[in-house]
């Protein structure tokens, strides 16, 4: 029987009803608006002057008489396969203008990779001469190209987005994915949350009913409308009673409250949790022997073709096939640590090759002596098999003194907010 489940469904055979212990507690806190893109260095852009942004007309070719406005605007929606050149030719625009715009450097280069669904707004004066082109880069920034007596000039017009901090939290009842969904997190955010703690927790096998989490993330609004959900700012995950916390630093990485990097030498699992079908089944039987955890590795039951990644950086010391192991890969990480990956469908690395942590080395398969597709993963310390979940692993580095001084005040504030949410949640339970 294949023990495969789709991303969002419960593991087969589980009778535990998906009852949501706690609905998402959502609180909006107005955060002071942070300086937006306008404050960045933009060599080819003068200071922001929102009022000069051309009026965006919904209707193509609407004539206007106001002297302060362009006489005519042409809004072009980018279609699949469009380039600036194909748009110019379709709209009968001058190839000299196309050339001049193509020669503009800086932000104007973004016109080289326009995407379907985006809009370009051309403006013309009453004599039909080109006066400007505007192209929204994202919710906050618009590329604005103007024609004046000295030629073409490009700049970025920025609007400040309002940043709001949003909270989400849930208790795990039947599986982590379901809890994430019940908390109101998007699939991307659920993956990010698991990613933040991927060096501490095996989200495929370690998550238990009663685990809970609280997340603080950013949303950006323009004129009161949600335009963008940003990064997770801080999160707490309580797994089998143990508390894990992480805060995002402005270098884009996550750190513990003390300033230790969440990223460590070894991932807890070489297969992403979303592919693992053994959730909530700690008494897994070995696919061959039928015994409980009787052998020297961890089995991850997953669909054939599921990506297998290197748990840590190192060198491939073996990549081959044998009758019992099927396709297998062995990685030496340093003098102490070695990892093995057996029964692969596909091997994607060769002996002697250097691999980076999280680099895909193959796919889950059912080669060798097995009854169904799974990854058999072994973790060896000085040649002895260890349980990678309980073995002491090298500690991650701390932020430098200077970085820590910048990190701490922000982290303390976020963690205090997170604490409040967590307390409310406990009270509700
Ligand atoms: Zn095994």
XYZ file of N, CA and C in Angstrom, residues 53-229:
531
model
N 3.207 62.335 -10.693
C 2.907 61.039 -11.300
C 1.729 61.191 -12.261
N 1.874 60.753 -13.498
C 0.789 60.943 -14.461
C -0.465 60.189 -14.037
N -1.556 60.762 -14.375
C -2.841 60.158 -14.045
C -2.982 58.845 -14.799
N -3.321 57.798 -14.082
C -3.500 56.501 -14.725
C -4.943 56.405 -15.205
N -5.125 56.328 -16.492
C -6.474 56.260 -17.030
C -6.851 54.822 -17.316
N -8.059 54.494 -17.011
C -8.535 53.132 -17.237
C -8.824 52.897 -18.723
N -9.258 53.938 -19.370
C -9.673 53.806 -20.761
C -8.515 54.210 -21.656
N -8.282 53.424 -22.666
C -7.201 53.765 -23.589
C -7.587 54.983 -24.431
N -6.564 55.751 -24.741
C -6.756 56.848 -25.684
C -7.811 57.861 -25.272
N -7.866 58.213 -24.014
C -8.868 59.228 -23.646
C -8.258 60.611 -23.848
N -8.872 61.461 -24.652
C -8.318 62.794 -24.847
C -8.575 63.671 -23.618
N -7.613 64.474 -23.257
C -7.794 65.386 -22.133
C -7.390 66.790 -22.564
N -7.992 67.769 -21.944
C -7.731 69.136 -22.389
C -6.892 69.938 -21.408
N -6.814 69.463 -20.168
C -6.036 70.193 -19.176
C -4.585 70.318 -19.624
N -4.057 71.534 -19.600
C -2.684 71.774 -20.044
C -1.649 71.049 -19.208
N -2.014 70.793 -17.934
C -1.043 70.180 -17.046
C -0.937 68.670 -17.232
N -1.852 68.137 -17.963
C -1.837 66.694 -18.165
C -1.405 66.377 -19.584
N -0.838 65.197 -19.770
C -0.533 64.822 -21.146
C -1.810 64.770 -21.963
N -1.701 65.093 -23.225
C -2.878 65.171 -24.079
C -3.491 63.792 -24.300
N -2.662 62.775 -24.282
C -3.183 61.455 -24.574
C -2.373 60.418 -23.799
N -3.069 59.448 -23.266
C -2.368 58.350 -22.596
C -2.752 57.040 -23.253
N -1.771 56.186 -23.371
C -1.990 54.880 -23.969
C -1.529 53.835 -22.961
N -2.505 53.064 -22.481
C -2.157 52.026 -21.496
C -2.082 50.685 -22.217
N -0.933 50.067 -22.141
C -0.726 48.783 -22.824
C -0.542 47.686 -21.782
N -1.353 46.664 -21.917
C -1.183 45.519 -21.021
C -0.234 44.522 -21.683
N 0.761 44.103 -20.918
C 1.766 43.179 -21.447
C 1.156 41.780 -21.589
N 1.302 41.212 -22.784
C 0.806 39.854 -23.024
C 1.964 38.871 -22.982
N 1.613 37.605 -22.932
C 2.629 36.544 -22.928
C 3.515 36.664 -24.165
N 4.804 36.624 -23.950
C 5.736 36.679 -25.071
C 6.100 38.095 -25.505
N 5.447 39.091 -24.909
C 5.733 40.477 -25.294
C 7.131 40.918 -24.875
N 7.727 41.749 -25.701
C 8.930 42.477 -25.317
C 8.623 43.944 -25.567
N 9.479 44.810 -25.071
C 9.281 46.234 -25.306
C 9.234 46.485 -26.807
N 10.086 45.774 -27.513
C 10.175 45.931 -28.962
C 8.873 45.519 -29.657
N 8.303 44.382 -29.246
C 7.067 43.937 -29.912
C 5.909 44.883 -29.586
N 5.928 45.441 -28.388
C 4.872 46.396 -28.019
C 4.997 47.677 -28.849
N 6.221 48.151 -28.990
C 6.443 49.358 -29.791
C 5.965 49.152 -31.221
N 6.311 48.000 -31.761
C 5.947 47.781 -33.159
C 4.438 47.626 -33.292
N 3.788 46.932 -32.327
C 2.337 46.741 -32.392
C 1.595 48.068 -32.253
N 2.135 48.957 -31.405
C 1.452 50.228 -31.162
C 1.875 51.299 -32.166
N 2.754 50.938 -33.077
C 3.198 51.900 -34.084
C 4.060 53.009 -33.499
N 4.805 52.681 -32.437
C 5.663 53.689 -31.808
C 7.037 53.697 -32.483
N 7.691 54.853 -32.383
C 8.920 55.043 -33.137
C 10.058 54.143 -32.649
N 10.817 53.597 -33.616
C 11.923 52.714 -33.261
C 13.081 53.529 -32.697
N 13.155 54.803 -33.042
C 14.189 55.673 -32.465
C 13.942 55.813 -30.968
N 12.666 56.009 -30.616
C 12.311 56.122 -29.200
C 12.637 54.823 -28.465
N 12.292 53.709 -29.095
C 12.599 52.394 -28.503
C 14.092 52.276 -28.233
N 14.878 52.693 -29.218
C 16.336 52.627 -29.085
C 16.810 53.499 -27.929
N 16.287 54.737 -27.878
C 16.716 55.670 -26.828
C 16.357 55.137 -25.438
N 15.152 54.563 -25.333
C 14.728 54.018 -24.037
C 15.598 52.817 -23.658
N 15.919 52.006 -24.660
C 16.754 50.825 -24.402
C 18.145 51.217 -23.934
N 18.588 52.426 -24.346
C 19.935 52.876 -23.980
C 19.989 53.421 -22.550
N 18.812 53.707 -21.974
C 18.793 54.233 -20.608
C 19.295 53.148 -19.654
N 20.144 53.527 -18.750
C 20.647 52.545 -17.783
C 19.801 52.543 -16.526
N 20.403 52.137 -15.448
C 19.765 52.187 -14.131
C 18.458 51.432 -14.077
N 17.481 52.070 -13.460
C 16.201 51.404 -13.238
C 15.464 51.088 -14.534
N 15.774 51.865 -15.591
C 15.078 51.661 -16.862
C 15.369 50.281 -17.434
N 16.430 49.653 -16.942
C 16.767 48.302 -17.409
C 15.639 47.311 -17.107
N 14.815 47.653 -16.119
C 13.739 46.720 -15.759
C 12.755 46.531 -16.917
N 12.763 47.444 -17.880
C 11.881 47.298 -19.045
C 12.314 46.134 -19.935
N 13.527 45.629 -19.684
C 14.003 44.495 -20.494
C 13.326 43.195 -20.094
N 12.805 43.167 -18.856
C 12.093 41.940 -18.463
C 10.698 42.281 -17.960
N 9.850 42.635 -18.908
C 8.456 42.901 -18.555
C 7.708 41.578 -18.504
N 6.658 41.537 -17.694
C 5.930 40.291 -17.475
C 4.470 40.412 -17.896
N 3.887 39.297 -18.351
C 2.475 39.319 -18.745
C 1.608 39.860 -17.604
N 0.648 40.710 -17.964
C -0.270 41.255 -16.965
C 0.154 42.621 -16.459
N 1.422 42.981 -16.674
C 1.873 44.306 -16.250
C 1.383 45.359 -17.243
N 1.455 46.614 -16.810
C 0.970 47.705 -17.670
C 2.062 48.721 -17.948
N 2.078 49.184 -19.174
C 2.949 50.294 -19.561
C 2.032 51.437 -19.951
N 2.325 52.626 -19.427
C 1.496 53.777 -19.761
C 2.336 54.807 -20.515
N 2.000 55.008 -21.771
C 2.693 55.987 -22.609
C 1.899 57.286 -22.592
N 2.582 58.428 -22.544
C 1.903 59.726 -22.600
C 2.409 60.509 -23.802
N 1.497 61.241 -24.407
C 1.827 62.045 -25.589
C 1.261 63.450 -25.408
N 1.916 64.421 -26.009
C 1.354 65.770 -25.938
C 0.319 65.940 -27.037
N -0.199 67.182 -27.158
C -1.318 67.361 -28.084
C -0.914 67.226 -29.550
N 0.392 67.353 -29.757
C 0.856 67.141 -31.134
C 1.216 65.685 -31.388
N 0.946 64.849 -30.387
C 1.210 63.420 -30.564
C 2.628 63.028 -30.277
N 3.410 63.960 -29.714
C 4.804 63.632 -29.407
C 4.896 62.923 -28.060
N 5.796 61.947 -28.019
C 5.999 61.190 -26.777
C 6.491 62.115 -25.672
N 5.842 62.049 -24.509
C 6.345 62.829 -23.375
C 6.730 61.956 -22.182
N 6.209 60.753 -22.133
C 6.583 59.941 -20.971
C 6.075 58.513 -21.034
N 6.731 57.698 -20.204
C 6.358 56.280 -20.078
C 6.453 55.916 -18.612
N 5.401 55.305 -18.098
C 5.517 54.847 -16.709
C 5.202 53.366 -16.602
N 5.909 52.709 -15.674
C 5.871 51.254 -15.553
C 5.995 50.894 -14.078
N 4.910 50.399 -13.469
C 4.986 50.037 -12.048
C 5.914 48.835 -11.837
N 6.885 49.000 -10.943
C 7.846 47.919 -10.665
C 7.311 46.979 -9.594
N 6.652 47.557 -8.616
C 5.990 46.767 -7.578
C 4.958 47.677 -6.932
N 4.423 47.222 -5.821
C 3.334 47.988 -5.209
C 3.779 49.392 -4.808
N 5.052 49.550 -4.526
C 5.508 50.834 -3.989
C 6.241 51.708 -5.005
N 6.730 51.120 -6.106
C 7.619 51.882 -6.980
C 7.180 51.845 -8.439
N 7.278 52.997 -9.074
C 6.958 53.098 -10.490
C 8.140 53.715 -11.225
N 8.542 53.060 -12.306
C 9.568 53.643 -13.176
C 8.901 54.710 -14.029
N 9.508 55.891 -14.058
C 8.923 56.998 -14.799
C 9.972 57.557 -15.749
N 9.690 57.461 -17.043
C 10.622 57.988 -18.046
C 9.976 59.213 -18.673
N 10.682 60.352 -18.671
C 10.143 61.598 -19.216
C 11.019 62.096 -20.352
N 10.380 62.708 -21.307
C 11.099 63.357 -22.407
C 11.128 64.848 -22.093
N 12.318 65.446 -22.008
C 12.376 66.905 -21.914
C 13.341 67.426 -22.973
N 13.632 68.723 -22.906
C 14.431 69.313 -23.977
C 15.821 68.687 -24.073
N 16.315 68.139 -22.924
C 17.658 67.558 -22.956
C 17.646 66.082 -23.322
N 16.473 65.537 -23.498
C 16.404 64.126 -23.862
C 15.594 63.329 -22.856
N 15.841 62.020 -22.825
C 15.087 61.142 -21.932
C 15.726 61.135 -20.544
N 14.864 60.998 -19.568
C 15.333 61.013 -18.190
C 14.494 60.018 -17.409
N 15.135 59.136 -16.632
C 14.342 58.161 -15.886
C 14.513 58.346 -14.389
N 13.490 57.987 -13.667
C 13.538 58.066 -12.202
C 12.527 57.070 -11.634
N 12.608 56.882 -10.342
C 11.651 56.021 -9.660
C 10.743 56.884 -8.802
N 9.455 56.704 -8.973
C 8.503 57.373 -8.091
C 8.064 56.352 -7.044
N 8.256 56.709 -5.788
C 7.925 55.768 -4.716
C 6.768 56.298 -3.874
N 5.936 55.393 -3.461
C 4.938 55.743 -2.457
C 5.285 54.936 -1.215
N 4.967 55.497 -0.068
C 5.252 54.764 1.159
C 4.134 53.775 1.418
N 4.537 52.530 1.645
C 3.552 51.523 2.013
C 3.424 51.513 3.523
N 2.224 51.242 3.959
C 2.002 51.163 5.393
C 2.309 49.735 5.837
N 3.172 49.613 6.827
C 3.538 48.289 7.320
C 2.684 47.942 8.532
N 2.095 46.790 8.509
C 1.358 46.336 9.674
C 1.891 44.972 10.094
N 1.917 44.763 11.387
C 2.361 43.464 11.888
C 1.149 42.610 12.181
N 1.195 41.409 11.682
C 0.065 40.493 11.822
C 0.504 39.284 12.654
N -0.439 38.759 13.394
C -0.134 37.595 14.219
C -0.903 36.387 13.720
N -0.327 35.245 13.866
C -1.047 34.002 13.582
C -0.550 32.964 14.574
N -1.438 32.099 14.956
C -1.023 31.049 15.879
C -2.009 29.892 15.822
N -1.545 28.755 16.223
C -2.422 27.587 16.252
C -1.778 26.490 17.082
N -2.624 25.558 17.497
C -2.123 24.333 18.104
C -2.188 23.259 17.042
N -1.235 22.353 17.087
C -1.245 21.250 16.139
C -2.175 20.170 16.675
N -3.144 19.819 15.875
C -4.069 18.776 16.294
C -3.781 17.466 15.580
N -3.702 17.548 14.266
C -3.433 16.309 13.553
C -2.175 16.401 12.700
N -1.930 17.555 12.108
C -0.634 17.709 11.450
C -0.278 19.176 11.325
N 0.991 19.406 11.058
C 1.500 20.767 11.056
C 0.879 21.596 9.941
N 0.742 20.992 8.771
C 0.210 21.750 7.648
C -1.204 22.256 7.960
N -2.014 21.358 8.494
C -3.387 21.728 8.837
C -3.424 22.851 9.868
N -2.494 22.793 10.816
C -2.439 23.834 11.842
C -2.064 25.174 11.220
N -1.130 25.127 10.273
C -0.727 26.349 9.584
C -1.892 26.974 8.838
N -2.649 26.134 8.165
C -3.805 26.611 7.405
C -4.841 27.192 8.367
N -5.061 26.506 9.503
C -6.064 26.986 10.456
C -5.640 28.316 11.079
N -4.337 28.562 11.108
C -3.834 29.830 11.651
C -3.960 30.962 10.634
N -4.335 30.607 9.421
C -4.491 31.625 8.383
C -3.207 31.896 7.619
N -2.229 31.022 7.751
C -0.976 31.218 7.023
C -1.112 30.716 5.586
N -0.397 31.360 4.686
C -0.383 30.920 3.291
C 0.546 29.711 3.180
N 0.420 28.928 2.110
C 1.349 27.806 1.919
C 2.814 28.245 2.000
N 3.116 29.395 1.400
C 4.482 29.901 1.431
C 4.941 30.195 2.851
N 4.041 30.760 3.652
C 4.402 31.078 5.034
C 4.583 29.813 5.876
N 3.762 28.801 5.596
C 3.900 27.535 6.333
C 5.265 26.920 6.027
N 5.638 26.960 4.749
C 6.949 26.440 4.362
C 8.065 27.268 5.007
N 7.884 28.592 5.056
C 8.901 29.452 5.671
C 9.053 29.158 7.146
N 7.918 28.969 7.818
C 7.950 28.678 9.253
C 8.728 27.384 9.505
N 8.426 26.358 8.714
C 9.150 25.089 8.862
C 10.623 25.287 8.506
N 10.869 26.146 7.503
C 12.241 26.403 7.073
C 13.078 27.067 8.151
N 12.460 27.974 8.925
C 13.180 28.677 9.989
C 13.726 27.716 11.039
N 12.952 26.643 11.269
C 13.312 25.718 12.344
C 13.827 24.377 11.805
N 14.153 24.350 10.503
C 14.520 23.085 9.857
C 15.815 22.500 10.402
N 16.613 23.320 11.105
C 17.874 22.824 11.667
C 17.679 22.287 13.091
N 16.500 22.571 13.646
C 16.216 22.119 15.014
C 15.171 21.020 15.054
N 14.255 21.056 14.096
C 13.103 20.174 14.148
C 12.927 19.418 12.842
N 12.547 18.178 12.966
C 12.182 17.383 11.796
C 10.663 17.488 11.667
N 10.225 18.373 10.778
C 8.784 18.615 10.671
C 8.040 17.427 10.073
N 8.792 16.506 9.467
C 8.149 15.314 8.921
C 7.815 14.295 9.994
N 8.688 14.156 10.995
C 8.532 13.056 11.948
C 8.403 13.489 13.409
N 8.820 14.716 13.734
C 8.893 15.110 15.152
C 7.652 15.823 15.681
N 6.798 16.290 14.793
C 5.667 17.106 15.235
C 4.614 16.217 15.898
N 4.077 16.707 17.004
C 3.097 15.929 17.762
C 1.849 16.761 18.030
N 0.736 16.067 18.252
C -0.473 16.768 18.672
C -0.151 17.518 19.957
N -0.616 18.759 20.047
C -0.341 19.560 21.224
C 0.814 20.531 21.019
N 1.615 20.301 19.994
C 2.627 21.298 19.632
C 1.888 22.571 19.258
N 2.534 23.715 19.457
C 1.868 24.938 19.035
C 2.878 25.969 18.573
N 2.380 26.930 17.872
C 3.275 27.964 17.372
C 2.574 29.308 17.313
N 3.376 30.342 17.358
C 2.889 31.708 17.176
C 3.842 32.405 16.216
N 3.271 33.181 15.327
C 4.059 33.798 14.264
C 3.699 35.280 14.163
N 4.710 36.080 13.949
C 4.544 37.508 13.717
C 5.040 37.782 12.305
N 4.202 38.334 11.482
C 4.697 38.622 10.138
C 4.211 39.982 9.678
N 4.790 40.405 8.565
C 4.562 41.756 8.106
C 3.607 41.755 6.915
N 2.722 42.725 6.907
C 1.908 42.932 5.705
C 2.049 44.384 5.298
N 2.008 44.614 4.002
C 2.149 45.984 3.511
C 0.879 46.426 2.796
N 0.467 47.610 3.132
C -0.779 48.156 2.605
C -0.497 49.426 1.825
N -1.268 49.592 0.755
C -1.207 50.827 -0.014
C -2.631 51.371 -0.066
N -2.814 52.556 0.425
C -4.151 53.163 0.491
C -5.151 52.216 1.159
N -4.719 51.553 2.196
C -5.619 50.692 2.960
C -5.863 49.321 2.350
N -5.238 49.074 1.212
C -5.444 47.781 0.552
C -4.185 46.936 0.702
N -4.375 45.681 1.095
C -3.235 44.770 1.255
C -2.600 44.511 -0.106
N -1.306 44.813 -0.213
C -0.635 44.586 -1.495
C 0.432 43.511 -1.400
N 0.863 43.188 -0.192
C 2.025 42.317 -0.104
C 2.132 41.725 1.297
N 2.352 40.432 1.377
C 2.643 39.812 2.664
C 4.137 39.547 2.720
